[in-house]
Amino acid sequence: MPRLSEMTPAAQTAGQAGSTVTLATNLYDRLRTDLLQGKLEPGRKLQIEFLCEQYQAGQTPVREALNRLTSDGLVERRDQRGFAVAGISAADLREITRTRVWLEEVALREAFAADAPEWEEALVLAYHRLSKAPRSLSETEYQENPEWERLHRAFHRTLIGGCQSRWLLGFCEQLSDQLYRYRQLSVRRIYPNRHEREEHKAMLDAVIERDAPRAIALMKSHYETTADIILADAKLFPDES
């Protein structure tokens, strides 16, 4: 493979452009993960110089990553003041939860209408895998289990996956990301107050029994229970509880 100095100017430019895109994508993924996990706290100003040093990246990839994250709703662009981590509020959490319930109800109804055999099979498998993963890596205190989080998301994606609409699933995924950020900010207080395995099993049973109204009601309750626990977190919303 020729070295950069041996390439034509056009090839060099293309190679440099490709490298910049790769850097921006990698940085976007790393920043996005830290934002979703709450490592960059809501409202924090994102100074370009700080991010360049923190993530060992140049200004161009940093700005490109921030622009993408702004489109995702995880970063805010403030006029004449640069970028900041998207803020949080009780009203925002309620709106996200309500909208997710609306969209996933449509998706779940469509999945029941399609009634594809592979949908039930996939959901049974997704639940089985999730049920085998511990919620916390420690039995005495909460320690996040990344595998549980991955399988948890897979279960909910499979639950509505039978709708056969990639656009609808994409919108639901965006809302899932937003709610995941709220969960992570309050997870140590949420964890002792949930019986998630039982809730997931009840949703699976409703699908197996082809009881669409019950499945939708259980899904709605599942999300609203999470939101209610987070909303009760006085440390997260000191002025709104």
CSV table of C-alpha atoms in Angstrom, one decimal:
chain,number,residue,atom,x,y,z
A,1,MET,CA,0.0,0.0,0.0
A,2,PRO,CA,1.5,3.4,-1.0
A,3,ARG,CA,2.5,5.8,1.7
A,4,LEU,CA,0.7,9.2,1.8
A,5,SER,CA,3.8,11.0,0.3
A,6,GLU,CA,3.7,8.6,-2.7
A,7,MET,CA,0.0,9.3,-3.5
A,8,THR,CA,-1.3,11.7,-6.0
A,9,PRO,CA,-2.7,15.0,-4.5
A,10,ALA,CA,-6.3,13.9,-5.1
A,11,ALA,CA,-5.7,10.6,-3.4
A,12,GLN,CA,-4.0,12.3,-0.5
A,13,THR,CA,-7.0,14.6,-0.1
A,14,ALA,CA,-9.4,11.7,-0.2
A,15,GLY,CA,-7.3,9.8,2.3
A,16,GLN,CA,-7.2,12.8,4.7
A,17,ALA,CA,-10.9,13.4,4.3
A,18,GLY,CA,-11.6,9.7,5.1
A,19,SER,CA,-9.3,9.9,8.1
A,20,THR,CA,-11.1,13.0,9.4
A,21,VAL,CA,-14.5,11.3,9.0
A,22,THR,CA,-13.2,8.3,10.9
A,23,LEU,CA,-11.9,10.5,13.7
A,24,ALA,CA,-15.1,12.4,13.9
A,25,THR,CA,-17.1,9.2,14.0
A,26,ASN,CA,-15.0,7.6,16.7
A,27,LEU,CA,-15.1,10.8,18.8
A,28,TYR,CA,-18.9,11.1,18.3
A,29,ASP,CA,-19.3,7.5,19.6
A,30,ARG,CA,-17.1,8.2,22.7
A,31,LEU,CA,-18.8,11.5,23.5
A,32,ARG,CA,-22.3,10.1,22.9
A,33,THR,CA,-21.5,7.2,25.4
A,34,ASP,CA,-20.3,9.7,28.0
A,35,LEU,CA,-23.3,11.9,27.5
A,36,LEU,CA,-25.8,9.0,27.8
A,37,GLN,CA,-24.1,7.6,30.9
A,38,GLY,CA,-24.1,11.0,32.6
A,39,LYS,CA,-20.4,11.4,32.7
A,40,LEU,CA,-20.8,14.9,31.2
A,41,GLU,CA,-23.4,16.5,33.5
A,42,PRO,CA,-26.5,18.3,32.1
A,43,GLY,CA,-25.9,22.0,31.4
A,44,ARG,CA,-22.1,21.7,31.4
A,45,LYS,CA,-20.4,24.0,28.9
A,46,LEU,CA,-18.5,22.0,26.3
A,47,GLN,CA,-15.4,24.0,25.6
A,48,ILE,CA,-13.6,23.0,22.4
A,49,GLU,CA,-10.2,23.2,24.0
A,50,PHE,CA,-11.2,21.0,26.9
A,51,LEU,CA,-12.7,18.3,24.6
A,52,CYS,CA,-9.6,18.3,22.4
A,53,GLU,CA,-7.4,17.7,25.4
A,54,GLN,CA,-9.8,15.2,27.1
A,55,TYR,CA,-10.4,13.1,24.0
A,56,GLN,CA,-7.1,13.6,22.3
A,57,ALA,CA,-8.6,15.0,19.2
A,58,GLY,CA,-8.4,18.0,16.9
A,59,GLN,CA,-10.8,20.9,16.7
A,60,THR,CA,-12.4,19.8,13.4
A,61,PRO,CA,-13.4,16.3,14.6
A,62,VAL,CA,-14.6,17.8,17.9
A,63,ARG,CA,-16.8,20.3,16.1
A,64,GLU,CA,-18.2,17.8,13.7
A,65,ALA,CA,-19.0,15.4,16.6
A,66,LEU,CA,-20.7,18.2,18.5
A,67,ASN,CA,-22.8,19.1,15.5
A,68,ARG,CA,-24.0,15.5,15.2
A,69,LEU,CA,-24.8,15.3,18.9
A,70,THR,CA,-26.8,18.5,18.6
A,71,SER,CA,-28.9,16.8,16.0
A,72,ASP,CA,-29.4,13.9,18.4
A,73,GLY,CA,-30.7,16.3,21.1
A,74,LEU,CA,-27.8,15.4,23.5
A,75,VAL,CA,-26.0,18.7,23.0
A,76,GLU,CA,-27.3,22.3,22.7
A,77,ARG,CA,-25.8,25.0,20.6
A,78,ARG,CA,-26.0,28.3,22.4
A,79,ASP,CA,-25.9,31.5,20.4
A,80,GLN,CA,-22.5,33.2,20.7
A,81,ARG,CA,-21.6,30.8,23.6
A,82,GLY,CA,-20.7,27.6,21.9
A,83,PHE,CA,-22.0,24.2,23.0
A,84,ALA,CA,-23.3,22.7,26.2
A,85,VAL,CA,-24.7,19.4,27.4
A,86,ALA,CA,-28.4,19.3,26.9
A,87,GLY,CA,-30.2,20.2,30.1
A,88,ILE,CA,-32.8,18.1,32.0
A,89,SER,CA,-36.1,18.9,33.6
A,90,ALA,CA,-39.2,17.2,35.0
A,91,ALA,CA,-41.3,18.6,32.1
A,92,ASP,CA,-38.8,17.2,29.5
A,93,LEU,CA,-38.8,13.8,31.1
A,94,ARG,CA,-42.6,13.7,31.2
A,95,GLU,CA,-42.8,14.7,27.5
A,96,ILE,CA,-40.2,12.1,26.4
A,97,THR,CA,-42.0,9.4,28.3
A,98,ARG,CA,-45.4,10.4,26.9
A,99,THR,CA,-44.1,10.5,23.4
A,100,ARG,CA,-42.3,7.2,23.7
A,101,VAL,CA,-45.5,5.5,24.9
A,102,TRP,CA,-47.4,7.0,22.0
A,103,LEU,CA,-45.0,5.8,19.4
A,104,GLU,CA,-44.4,2.4,20.9
A,105,GLU,CA,-48.1,1.8,21.3
A,106,VAL,CA,-48.4,2.3,17.5
A,107,ALA,CA,-45.4,0.0,16.9
A,108,LEU,CA,-46.8,-2.7,19.2
A,109,ARG,CA,-50.3,-2.6,17.6
A,110,GLU,CA,-48.6,-2.9,14.2
A,111,ALA,CA,-46.6,-5.9,15.4
A,112,PHE,CA,-49.7,-7.6,16.6
A,113,ALA,CA,-51.4,-6.9,13.3
A,114,ALA,CA,-48.5,-8.4,11.4
A,115,ASP,CA,-48.4,-11.4,13.7
A,116,ALA,CA,-45.2,-12.8,12.3
A,117,PRO,CA,-44.2,-16.1,13.9
A,118,GLU,CA,-40.5,-15.0,14.1
A,119,TRP,CA,-41.6,-12.0,16.2
A,120,GLU,CA,-42.7,-14.1,19.1
A,121,GLU,CA,-39.7,-16.4,18.8
A,122,ALA,CA,-37.3,-13.5,18.8
A,123,LEU,CA,-39.0,-12.0,21.9
A,124,VAL,CA,-38.9,-15.3,23.8
A,125,LEU,CA,-35.1,-15.5,23.1
A,126,ALA,CA,-34.6,-11.8,24.0
A,127,TYR,CA,-36.3,-12.3,27.3
A,128,HIS,CA,-34.5,-15.5,28.1
A,129,ARG,CA,-31.1,-13.8,27.5
A,130,LEU,CA,-32.1,-10.8,29.6
A,131,SER,CA,-33.4,-12.9,32.5
A,132,LYS,CA,-30.1,-14.7,32.8
A,133,ALA,CA,-28.1,-11.4,33.1
A,134,PRO,CA,-27.8,-9.8,36.6
A,135,ARG,CA,-29.0,-6.3,36.8
A,136,SER,CA,-26.1,-5.3,39.0
A,137,LEU,CA,-22.5,-6.7,39.0
A,138,SER,CA,-22.6,-6.6,42.8
A,139,GLU,CA,-25.2,-8.1,45.2
A,140,THR,CA,-24.7,-5.6,47.9
A,141,GLU,CA,-24.6,-2.3,45.9
A,142,TYR,CA,-25.5,-1.1,42.5
A,143,GLN,CA,-22.7,-1.6,39.9
A,144,GLU,CA,-23.9,-1.2,36.3
A,145,ASN,CA,-23.8,-4.4,34.2
A,146,PRO,CA,-23.2,-3.3,30.6
A,147,GLU,CA,-24.4,-6.7,29.3
A,148,TRP,CA,-27.7,-6.2,31.1
A,149,GLU,CA,-28.2,-2.8,29.6
A,150,ARG,CA,-27.5,-4.2,26.1
A,151,LEU,CA,-29.9,-7.1,26.5
A,152,HIS,CA,-32.5,-4.8,28.1
A,153,ARG,CA,-32.5,-2.6,25.1
A,154,ALA,CA,-32.6,-5.6,22.8
A,155,PHE,CA,-35.7,-6.9,24.6
A,156,HIS,CA,-37.6,-3.6,24.2
A,157,ARG,CA,-36.4,-3.2,20.6
A,158,THR,CA,-37.7,-6.8,19.8
A,159,LEU,CA,-41.0,-6.1,21.6
A,160,ILE,CA,-41.9,-3.5,19.0
A,161,GLY,CA,-39.7,-4.9,16.2
A,162,GLY,CA,-42.5,-6.7,14.6
A,163,CYS,CA,-44.0,-3.4,13.4
A,164,GLN,CA,-41.8,-3.7,10.3
A,165,SER,CA,-41.2,0.0,10.1
A,166,ARG,CA,-37.6,1.1,10.3
A,167,TRP,CA,-38.6,4.8,10.5
A,168,LEU,CA,-40.8,4.2,13.5
A,169,LEU,CA,-38.2,2.0,15.2
A,170,GLY,CA,-35.6,4.7,14.5
A,171,PHE,CA,-37.7,7.4,16.3
A,172,CYS,CA,-38.3,5.0,19.2
A,173,GLU,CA,-34.6,4.4,19.5
A,174,GLN,CA,-33.9,8.1,19.8
A,175,LEU,CA,-36.4,8.4,22.6
A,176,SER,CA,-34.9,5.3,24.2
A,177,ASP,CA,-31.5,7.1,24.2
A,178,GLN,CA,-33.0,10.2,25.9
A,179,LEU,CA,-34.7,8.2,28.6
A,180,TYR,CA,-31.5,6.1,29.1
A,181,ARG,CA,-29.7,9.3,30.0
A,182,TYR,CA,-32.3,10.2,32.7
A,183,ARG,CA,-32.1,6.6,34.0
A,184,GLN,CA,-28.4,6.8,34.3
A,185,LEU,CA,-28.5,10.1,36.2
A,186,SER,CA,-30.8,8.5,38.8
A,187,VAL,CA,-30.0,4.8,38.5
A,188,ARG,CA,-28.8,4.1,42.0
A,189,ARG,CA,-32.1,5.3,43.4
A,190,ILE,CA,-34.1,3.5,40.8
A,191,TYR,CA,-32.5,0.2,41.2
A,192,PRO,CA,-33.8,-0.9,44.6
A,193,ASN,CA,-37.4,0.1,43.7
A,194,ARG,CA,-37.9,-2.0,40.6
A,195,HIS,CA,-39.1,-5.5,39.7
A,196,GLU,CA,-38.1,-5.3,36.1
A,197,ARG,CA,-37.8,-9.1,35.5
A,198,GLU,CA,-41.4,-9.6,36.5
A,199,GLU,CA,-42.5,-6.6,34.3
A,200,HIS,CA,-40.7,-7.9,31.3
A,201,LYS,CA,-42.1,-11.4,31.8
A,202,ALA,CA,-45.6,-10.0,32.0
A,203,MET,CA,-45.1,-8.2,28.6
A,204,LEU,CA,-43.8,-11.4,27.1
A,205,ASP,CA,-46.7,-13.4,28.3
A,206,ALA,CA,-49.2,-10.9,26.9
A,207,VAL,CA,-47.5,-11.2,23.5
A,208,ILE,CA,-47.6,-15.0,23.6
A,209,GLU,CA,-51.3,-14.9,24.5
A,210,ARG,CA,-51.9,-12.3,21.8
A,211,ASP,CA,-53.5,-9.9,24.2
A,212,ALA,CA,-52.6,-6.6,22.6
A,213,PRO,CA,-54.5,-4.3,25.1
A,214,ARG,CA,-52.8,-5.9,28.1
A,215,ALA,CA,-49.3,-5.8,26.4
A,216,ILE,CA,-49.8,-2.1,25.6
A,217,ALA,CA,-51.0,-1.3,29.1
A,218,LEU,CA,-48.0,-3.2,30.7
A,219,MET,CA,-45.6,-1.4,28.4
A,220,LYS,CA,-47.1,2.0,29.3
A,221,SER,CA,-46.9,1.2,33.0
A,222,HIS,CA,-43.3,0.0,32.7
A,223,TYR,CA,-42.2,3.3,31.2
A,224,GLU,CA,-44.3,5.5,33.5
A,225,THR,CA,-43.1,3.7,36.6
A,226,THR,CA,-39.5,4.4,35.7
A,227,ALA,CA,-40.4,8.1,35.0
A,228,ASP,CA,-42.3,8.4,38.3
A,229,ILE,CA,-39.3,7.1,40.3
A,230,ILE,CA,-36.9,9.4,38.5
A,231,LEU,CA,-39.3,12.4,39.0
A,232,ALA,CA,-39.3,11.7,42.8
A,233,ASP,CA,-35.5,12.1,42.9
A,234,ALA,CA,-35.1,15.4,44.8
A,235,LYS,CA,-31.4,15.5,44.0
A,236,LEU,CA,-32.0,15.4,40.3
A,237,PHE,CA,-34.9,17.9,40.3
A,238,PRO,CA,-34.3,20.0,43.4
A,239,ASP,CA,-36.6,22.8,42.3
A,240,GLU,CA,-39.3,20.7,40.7
A,241,SER,CA,-40.1,17.9,43.2
